[in-house]
C-alpha cells in the first residue's frame, strides 16, 4: 500500500491470509492519519482459495460493528452461518475496488459485499463467481479432490456463485502485463506504472540550458537507437483510470458552485462601478 497522491491511497492485498488482514488494518490507519480522502482497493492479485474468516476480518475494516457481513450456506442444508462485524470500521468513506477474472473467492466476497451496500465502485473486468468454501480430500499419494462445500450469500440471500460480478466501469488489462506490473511493484512503488512521465521538449528551460532534447531524440532515432520513451514502464490501465476518476471527482467537488448561495451582481452602473455609455439611436450607429 502507498499514497498515490496527497489525497488518493492505494492498497493491494496479497495472499488473503490473516497476516494480510492485519497489514490492511495498519495501512488503513496510516492512510487515515495522512488525511487520505479516497482509497483504491486492488483485489486483482491471483491467490489460492482462502477462508471466509479472512474475508470477514477484512470487511470489518470497512463496515459497522454488529451488522451481518455475509452468510455461508452449506450445500444441502437450509440454515446458514452468519458472519457479523466484531469491531468498529477503520475506513468509512466510499472507495474504488478493482476486480478482474483472477480475483479469488475472498476478493470477490469483499467486492460483492461492499458493492451491495453501495460503498464501493467496481472498476476492471468481470469476475468468475468463485465465492465458495472449498474442501480438499486426498484420493491417493499423487491426487486430491477439491470441491465446493458451501457458498457465500449476501445478507439478502443473493448468490453470485458462477455468476460473478460485473464492474460499473469496464477496463481491460491482459493478465501477462498485470503480472509483470505486480511483480515490479512488489517491493517498490507502483506509481511509474500509473503516472505518465512528461516527454522532454524544446522549451524555455532547454533553450536556457542550450539543449534541444527533441533534436537529440530525432538523431538517436535516425541512427537506429532507442530513446527514453521507448523504455517506458508498462501502464496499469485499470489503476490509471481509477486514479483519473477519483482525481476528476475531487476537482469537480472542489470547484462546484452553490447556486443557492451565489448572488448575482447588484443592478445598476453605480453598483458595478462602471460607466455604461448611453446607446446611440440606430440611425447614428
mmCIF file of C-alpha atoms in Angstrom:
data_model
loop_
_atom_site.group_PDB
_atom_site.id
_atom_site.type_symbol
_atom_site.label_atom_id
_atom_site.label_comp_id
_atom_site.label_asym_id
_atom_site.label_seq_id
_atom_site.Cartn_x
_atom_site.Cartn_y
_atom_site.Cartn_z
ATOM 1 C CA UNK A 1 0.000 0.000 0.000
ATOM 2 C CA UNK A 2 1.065 3.585 -0.654
ATOM 3 C CA UNK A 3 -0.197 7.103 -1.246
ATOM 4 C CA UNK A 4 -0.569 7.667 -4.995
ATOM 5 C CA UNK A 5 -1.251 11.375 -4.462
ATOM 6 C CA UNK A 6 -1.776 13.605 -1.446
ATOM 7 C CA UNK A 7 -5.434 12.522 -1.417
ATOM 8 C CA UNK A 8 -5.593 9.044 -3.027
ATOM 9 C CA UNK A 9 -4.387 5.907 -1.215
ATOM 10 C CA UNK A 10 -3.749 2.531 -2.862
ATOM 11 C CA UNK A 11 -3.987 -0.862 -1.153
ATOM 12 C CA UNK A 12 -3.424 -4.329 -2.678
ATOM 13 C CA UNK A 13 -3.769 -7.462 -0.509
ATOM 14 C CA UNK A 14 -1.564 -10.386 -1.430
ATOM 15 C CA UNK A 15 -2.450 -13.941 -0.476
ATOM 16 C CA UNK A 16 -5.594 -13.011 1.537
ATOM 17 C CA UNK A 17 -4.440 -14.521 4.823
ATOM 18 C CA UNK A 18 -4.771 -13.438 8.458
ATOM 19 C CA UNK A 19 -1.447 -11.635 8.101
ATOM 20 C CA UNK A 20 -2.843 -9.678 5.153
ATOM 21 C CA UNK A 21 -5.872 -8.627 7.210
ATOM 22 C CA UNK A 22 -3.608 -7.277 9.963
ATOM 23 C CA UNK A 23 -1.425 -5.490 7.419
ATOM 24 C CA UNK A 24 -4.535 -3.938 5.819
ATOM 25 C CA UNK A 25 -5.654 -2.602 9.183
ATOM 26 C CA UNK A 26 -2.273 -0.937 9.802
ATOM 27 C CA UNK A 27 -2.135 0.563 6.308
ATOM 28 C CA UNK A 28 -5.673 1.948 6.505
ATOM 29 C CA UNK A 29 -4.835 3.655 9.791
ATOM 30 C CA UNK A 30 -1.723 5.152 8.185
ATOM 31 C CA UNK A 31 -3.785 6.452 5.269
ATOM 32 C CA UNK A 32 -6.335 7.908 7.663
ATOM 33 C CA UNK A 33 -3.604 9.673 9.643
ATOM 34 C CA UNK A 34 -2.290 11.129 6.371
ATOM 35 C CA UNK A 35 -5.765 12.571 5.634
ATOM 36 C CA UNK A 36 -6.330 10.460 2.536
ATOM 37 C CA UNK A 37 -9.737 11.276 1.078
ATOM 38 C CA UNK A 38 -10.061 8.353 -1.350
ATOM 39 C CA UNK A 39 -8.999 4.705 -1.407
ATOM 40 C CA UNK A 40 -8.400 2.294 -4.271
ATOM 41 C CA UNK A 41 -8.652 -1.324 -3.084
ATOM 42 C CA UNK A 42 -6.992 -3.600 -5.639
ATOM 43 C CA UNK A 43 -8.370 -7.165 -5.471
ATOM 44 C CA UNK A 44 -6.896 -8.398 -8.784
ATOM 45 C CA UNK A 45 -3.914 -10.260 -7.348
ATOM 46 C CA UNK A 46 -4.214 -14.014 -8.053
ATOM 47 C CA UNK A 47 -4.310 -16.104 -4.875
ATOM 48 C CA UNK A 48 -5.238 -19.573 -3.716
ATOM 49 C CA UNK A 49 -8.755 -20.051 -2.302
ATOM 50 C CA UNK A 50 -8.884 -18.509 1.169
ATOM 51 C CA UNK A 51 -11.066 -18.842 4.232
ATOM 52 C CA UNK A 52 -14.138 -16.705 4.759
ATOM 53 C CA UNK A 53 -12.922 -15.824 8.237
ATOM 54 C CA UNK A 54 -10.251 -13.742 6.470
ATOM 55 C CA UNK A 55 -12.914 -12.127 4.269
ATOM 56 C CA UNK A 56 -14.892 -11.188 7.388
ATOM 57 C CA UNK A 57 -11.769 -9.777 9.091
ATOM 58 C CA UNK A 58 -11.073 -7.578 6.056
ATOM 59 C CA UNK A 59 -14.689 -6.450 5.711
ATOM 60 C CA UNK A 60 -14.763 -5.431 9.370
ATOM 61 C CA UNK A 61 -12.303 -2.706 8.434
ATOM 62 C CA UNK A 62 -14.986 -1.029 6.298
ATOM 63 C CA UNK A 63 -18.402 -1.955 7.753
ATOM 64 C CA UNK A 64 -20.202 -1.168 11.038
ATOM 65 C CA UNK A 65 -19.936 -3.332 14.122
ATOM 66 C CA UNK A 66 -22.692 -5.864 14.939
ATOM 67 C CA UNK A 67 -24.072 -5.976 11.387
ATOM 68 C CA UNK A 68 -24.328 -9.059 9.176
ATOM 69 C CA UNK A 69 -21.482 -9.012 6.685
ATOM 70 C CA UNK A 70 -22.500 -12.090 4.681
ATOM 71 C CA UNK A 71 -23.750 -15.646 5.084
ATOM 72 C CA UNK A 72 -22.205 -19.019 4.348
ATOM 73 C CA UNK A 73 -24.651 -21.754 3.406
ATOM 74 C CA UNK A 74 -23.540 -25.360 3.176
ATOM 75 C CA UNK A 75 -24.859 -27.232 0.173
ATOM 76 C CA UNK A 76 -27.838 -29.407 1.108
ATOM 77 C CA UNK A 77 -28.691 -27.508 4.303
ATOM 78 C CA UNK A 78 -31.294 -24.832 4.986
ATOM 79 C CA UNK A 79 -29.564 -22.917 7.770
ATOM 80 C CA UNK A 80 -26.664 -20.572 7.057
ATOM 81 C CA UNK A 81 -23.671 -19.460 9.103
ATOM 82 C CA UNK A 82 -23.700 -15.722 9.769
ATOM 83 C CA UNK A 83 -20.563 -13.593 9.726
ATOM 84 C CA UNK A 84 -21.087 -10.481 11.864
ATOM 85 C CA UNK A 85 -18.801 -7.487 12.287
ATOM 86 C CA UNK A 86 -16.995 -7.555 15.637
ATOM 87 C CA UNK A 87 -15.117 -4.269 15.583
ATOM 88 C CA UNK A 88 -15.548 -0.653 14.562
ATOM 89 C CA UNK A 89 -14.569 0.201 10.981
ATOM 90 C CA UNK A 90 -11.272 1.881 10.160
ATOM 91 C CA UNK A 91 -12.255 3.274 6.739
ATOM 92 C CA UNK A 92 -15.812 4.597 6.386
ATOM 93 C CA UNK A 93 -15.817 6.659 3.186
ATOM 94 C CA UNK A 94 -16.634 5.212 -0.264
ATOM 95 C CA UNK A 95 -13.865 3.555 -2.224
ATOM 96 C CA UNK A 96 -12.999 2.186 -5.664
ATOM 97 C CA UNK A 97 -12.484 -1.583 -5.893
ATOM 98 C CA UNK A 98 -10.519 -3.122 -8.775
ATOM 99 C CA UNK A 99 -11.559 -6.618 -9.930
ATOM 100 C CA UNK A 100 -10.987 -8.992 -12.838
ATOM 101 C CA UNK A 101 -11.158 -12.670 -13.787
ATOM 102 C CA UNK A 102 -8.264 -13.553 -11.466
ATOM 103 C CA UNK A 103 -9.935 -12.154 -8.354
ATOM 104 C CA UNK A 104 -10.202 -15.033 -5.872
ATOM 105 C CA UNK A 105 -13.097 -16.127 -3.683
ATOM 106 C CA UNK A 106 -12.089 -13.806 -0.828
ATOM 107 C CA UNK A 107 -11.644 -10.805 -3.114
ATOM 108 C CA UNK A 108 -14.988 -11.470 -4.788
ATOM 109 C CA UNK A 109 -16.700 -11.688 -1.406
ATOM 110 C CA UNK A 110 -15.226 -8.374 -0.272
ATOM 111 C CA UNK A 111 -16.128 -6.642 -3.545
ATOM 112 C CA UNK A 112 -19.662 -8.081 -3.590
ATOM 113 C CA UNK A 113 -20.454 -7.079 -0.011
ATOM 114 C CA UNK A 114 -19.093 -3.538 -0.369
ATOM 115 C CA UNK A 115 -20.869 -3.082 -3.699
ATOM 116 C CA UNK A 116 -24.184 -4.417 -2.353
ATOM 117 C CA UNK A 117 -24.038 -1.850 0.442
ATOM 118 C CA UNK A 118 -23.373 0.977 -2.007
ATOM 119 C CA UNK A 119 -19.936 1.647 -0.524
ATOM 120 C CA UNK A 120 -17.742 0.635 -3.461
ATOM 121 C CA UNK A 121 -17.474 1.445 -7.149
ATOM 122 C CA UNK A 122 -16.284 -1.591 -9.124
ATOM 123 C CA UNK A 123 -13.755 -0.988 -11.916
ATOM 124 C CA UNK A 124 -11.995 -3.517 -14.137
ATOM 125 C CA UNK A 125 -13.317 -6.736 -15.670
ATOM 126 C CA UNK A 126 -15.907 -9.378 -14.745
ATOM 127 C CA UNK A 127 -15.089 -11.968 -12.089
ATOM 128 C CA UNK A 128 -15.744 -15.712 -12.359
ATOM 129 C CA UNK A 129 -18.077 -16.226 -9.407
ATOM 130 C CA UNK A 130 -15.933 -18.463 -7.197
ATOM 131 C CA UNK A 131 -17.456 -17.370 -3.889
ATOM 132 C CA UNK A 132 -17.480 -20.810 -2.284
ATOM 133 C CA UNK A 133 -15.695 -22.613 0.530
ATOM 134 C CA UNK A 134 -13.520 -25.348 -0.908
ATOM 135 C CA UNK A 135 -12.661 -28.632 0.743
ATOM 136 C CA UNK A 136 -9.826 -30.896 -0.350
ATOM 137 C CA UNK A 137 -9.884 -34.661 0.122
ATOM 138 C CA UNK A 138 -6.799 -36.797 -0.699
ATOM 139 C CA UNK A 139 -7.504 -39.589 -3.194
ATOM 140 C CA UNK A 140 -4.066 -41.246 -3.261
ATOM 141 C CA UNK A 141 -0.406 -40.265 -2.997
ATOM 142 C CA UNK A 142 -0.499 -38.175 -6.157
ATOM 143 C CA UNK A 143 -4.087 -36.916 -6.405
ATOM 144 C CA UNK A 144 -6.545 -34.901 -4.331
ATOM 145 C CA UNK A 145 -10.157 -33.890 -4.926
ATOM 146 C CA UNK A 146 -11.177 -30.296 -4.249
ATOM 147 C CA UNK A 147 -14.860 -29.418 -4.289
ATOM 148 C CA UNK A 148 -17.199 -26.612 -3.214
ATOM 149 C CA UNK A 149 -18.750 -27.375 0.145
ATOM 150 C CA UNK A 150 -20.562 -24.097 0.934
ATOM 151 C CA UNK A 151 -21.356 -20.865 -0.900
ATOM 152 C CA UNK A 152 -21.310 -17.260 0.195
ATOM 153 C CA UNK A 153 -24.611 -15.387 0.264
ATOM 154 C CA UNK A 154 -25.132 -11.679 0.686
ATOM 155 C CA UNK A 155 -27.229 -10.528 3.622
ATOM 156 C CA UNK A 156 -30.394 -10.611 1.478
ATOM 157 C CA UNK A 157 -29.647 -14.169 0.339
ATOM 158 C CA UNK A 158 -28.275 -13.249 -3.103
ATOM 159 C CA UNK A 159 -25.670 -15.616 -4.530
ATOM 160 C CA UNK A 160 -23.014 -14.708 -7.097
ATOM 161 C CA UNK A 161 -21.617 -18.242 -7.379
ATOM 162 C CA UNK A 162 -20.874 -18.973 -11.085
ATOM 163 C CA UNK A 163 -22.372 -15.546 -11.940
ATOM 164 C CA UNK A 164 -19.561 -13.292 -10.811
ATOM 165 C CA UNK A 165 -19.523 -9.515 -10.573
ATOM 166 C CA UNK A 166 -19.776 -7.006 -13.375
ATOM 167 C CA UNK A 167 -17.789 -3.778 -12.961
ATOM 168 C CA UNK A 168 -19.518 -0.435 -13.239
ATOM 169 C CA UNK A 169 -16.658 0.766 -15.463
ATOM 170 C CA UNK A 170 -15.124 -1.912 -17.679
ATOM 171 C CA UNK A 171 -11.372 -1.575 -18.334
ATOM 172 C CA UNK A 172 -9.331 -4.448 -19.774
ATOM 173 C CA UNK A 173 -5.728 -5.302 -18.950
ATOM 174 C CA UNK A 174 -4.152 -8.562 -20.136
ATOM 175 C CA UNK A 175 -3.012 -10.952 -17.403
ATOM 176 C CA UNK A 176 0.625 -11.045 -18.552
ATOM 177 C CA UNK A 177 1.036 -7.267 -18.341
ATOM 178 C CA UNK A 178 -0.679 -7.161 -14.962
ATOM 179 C CA UNK A 179 1.549 -9.943 -13.609
ATOM 180 C CA UNK A 180 4.685 -8.076 -14.709
ATOM 181 C CA UNK A 181 3.453 -4.841 -13.111
ATOM 182 C CA UNK A 182 2.597 -6.571 -9.831
ATOM 183 C CA UNK A 183 5.998 -8.265 -9.781
ATOM 184 C CA UNK A 184 7.856 -4.993 -10.395
ATOM 185 C CA UNK A 185 5.853 -3.148 -7.738
ATOM 186 C CA UNK A 186 6.004 -5.892 -5.079
ATOM 187 C CA UNK A 187 8.911 -4.208 -3.298
ATOM 188 C CA UNK A 188 8.718 -0.809 -4.973
ATOM 189 C CA UNK A 189 6.224 1.904 -5.844
ATOM 190 C CA UNK A 190 3.543 1.295 -8.445
ATOM 191 C CA UNK A 191 3.457 4.980 -9.399
ATOM 192 C CA UNK A 192 5.692 4.556 -12.501
ATOM 193 C CA UNK A 193 3.006 2.246 -13.894
ATOM 194 C CA UNK A 194 0.241 4.792 -13.221
ATOM 195 C CA UNK A 195 1.546 8.266 -14.000
ATOM 196 C CA UNK A 196 2.985 9.183 -17.389
ATOM 197 C CA UNK A 197 6.346 10.949 -17.372
ATOM 198 C CA UNK A 198 6.392 14.132 -19.421
ATOM 199 C CA UNK A 199 8.418 13.845 -22.622
ATOM 200 C CA UNK A 200 11.400 16.173 -22.806
ATOM 201 C CA UNK A 201 10.647 19.037 -25.211
ATOM 202 C CA UNK A 202 12.398 22.071 -26.617
ATOM 203 C CA UNK A 203 11.039 24.614 -24.160
ATOM 204 C CA UNK A 204 12.362 27.706 -22.381
ATOM 205 C CA UNK A 205 14.352 25.630 -19.880
ATOM 206 C CA UNK A 206 16.046 23.712 -22.698
ATOM 207 C CA UNK A 207 16.752 26.964 -24.529
ATOM 208 C CA UNK A 208 18.477 28.449 -21.469
ATOM 209 C CA UNK A 209 20.490 25.238 -20.993
ATOM 210 C CA UNK A 210 21.483 25.256 -24.626
ATOM 211 C CA UNK A 211 19.945 21.863 -25.350
ATOM 212 C CA UNK A 212 17.358 20.530 -27.737
ATOM 213 C CA UNK A 213 16.029 17.164 -26.479
ATOM 214 C CA UNK A 214 13.698 16.809 -29.437
ATOM 215 C CA UNK A 215 16.584 17.120 -31.883
ATOM 216 C CA UNK A 216 18.691 14.716 -29.802
ATOM 217 C CA UNK A 217 15.873 12.137 -29.869
ATOM 218 C CA UNK A 218 15.478 12.586 -33.616
ATOM 219 C CA UNK A 219 19.174 11.961 -34.181
ATOM 220 C CA UNK A 220 19.164 8.873 -31.933
ATOM 221 C CA UNK A 221 16.119 7.503 -33.723
ATOM 222 C CA UNK A 222 17.719 8.193 -37.116
ATOM 223 C CA UNK A 223 20.765 6.179 -36.012
ATOM 224 C CA UNK A 224 18.570 3.240 -35.022
ATOM 225 C CA UNK A 225 18.957 3.803 -31.286
ATOM 226 C CA UNK A 226 16.289 3.816 -28.595
ATOM 227 C CA UNK A 227 15.025 6.973 -26.960
ATOM 228 C CA UNK A 228 13.843 7.230 -23.314
ATOM 229 C CA UNK A 229 10.180 6.976 -24.338
ATOM 230 C CA UNK A 230 10.832 3.532 -25.849
ATOM 231 C CA UNK A 231 11.625 2.051 -22.432
ATOM 232 C CA UNK A 232 8.669 3.489 -20.531
ATOM 233 C CA UNK A 233 7.171 1.174 -17.861
ATOM 234 C CA UNK A 234 4.049 -0.790 -18.724
ATOM 235 C CA UNK A 235 0.838 1.031 -17.846
ATOM 236 C CA UNK A 236 -1.741 -0.379 -15.436
ATOM 237 C CA UNK A 237 -4.707 0.975 -17.362
ATOM 238 C CA UNK A 238 -7.243 -0.155 -14.751
ATOM 239 C CA UNK A 239 -5.496 1.600 -11.864
ATOM 240 C CA UNK A 240 -4.750 4.568 -14.086
ATOM 241 C CA UNK A 241 -8.428 5.051 -14.969
ATOM 242 C CA UNK A 242 -9.496 4.668 -11.337
ATOM 243 C CA UNK A 243 -6.975 7.313 -10.290
ATOM 244 C CA UNK A 244 -8.179 9.639 -13.035
ATOM 245 C CA UNK A 245 -11.803 9.221 -11.939
ATOM 246 C CA UNK A 246 -11.031 9.999 -8.308
ATOM 247 C CA UNK A 247 -8.875 12.970 -9.248
ATOM 248 C CA UNK A 248 -11.545 14.321 -11.570
ATOM 249 C CA UNK A 249 -14.271 13.811 -8.988
ATOM 250 C CA UNK A 250 -12.267 15.665 -6.341
ATOM 251 C CA UNK A 251 -11.652 18.562 -8.753
ATOM 252 C CA UNK A 252 -15.371 18.838 -9.561
ATOM 253 C CA UNK A 253 -16.319 18.759 -5.877
ATOM 254 C CA UNK A 254 -13.804 21.479 -5.021
ATOM 255 C CA UNK A 255 -14.918 23.773 -7.834
ATOM 256 C CA UNK A 256 -18.665 23.168 -7.558
ATOM 257 C CA UNK A 257 -20.752 26.313 -7.326
ATOM 258 C CA UNK A 258 -23.515 26.537 -4.734
ATOM 259 C CA UNK A 259 -26.091 28.340 -6.826
ATOM 260 C CA UNK A 260 -28.356 28.941 -3.819
ATOM 261 C CA UNK A 261 -25.631 30.956 -2.087
ATOM 262 C CA UNK A 262 -24.196 32.599 -5.184
ATOM 263 C CA UNK A 263 -25.678 36.099 -5.576
ATOM 264 C CA UNK A 264 -25.979 37.935 -8.884
ATOM 265 C CA UNK A 265 -24.227 41.307 -9.094
ATOM 266 C CA UNK A 266 -26.296 44.289 -7.969
ATOM 267 C CA UNK A 267 -28.178 46.023 -10.739
ATOM 268 C CA UNK A 268 -27.150 49.459 -11.887
ATOM 269 C CA UNK A 269 -23.980 51.019 -13.197
ATOM 270 C CA UNK A 270 -23.165 52.594 -9.832
ATOM 271 C CA UNK A 271 -23.154 49.220 -8.083
ATOM 272 C CA UNK A 272 -20.932 47.704 -10.759
ATOM 273 C CA UNK A 273 -18.576 50.659 -10.677
ATOM 274 C CA UNK A 274 -18.753 51.022 -14.459
ATOM 275 C CA UNK A 275 -19.611 53.877 -16.763
ATOM 276 C CA UNK A 276 -22.010 52.465 -19.279
ATOM 277 C CA UNK A 277 -22.279 54.593 -22.429
ATOM 278 C CA UNK A 278 -25.734 55.595 -23.485
ATOM 279 C CA UNK A 279 -26.947 53.724 -26.526
ATOM 280 C CA UNK A 280 -26.985 55.744 -29.696
ATOM 281 C CA UNK A 281 -30.012 55.895 -31.949
ATOM 282 C CA UNK A 282 -29.966 53.286 -34.662
ATOM 283 C CA UNK A 283 -29.583 55.936 -37.356
ATOM 284 C CA UNK A 284 -26.367 57.253 -35.713
ATOM 285 C CA UNK A 285 -24.625 53.855 -35.210
#
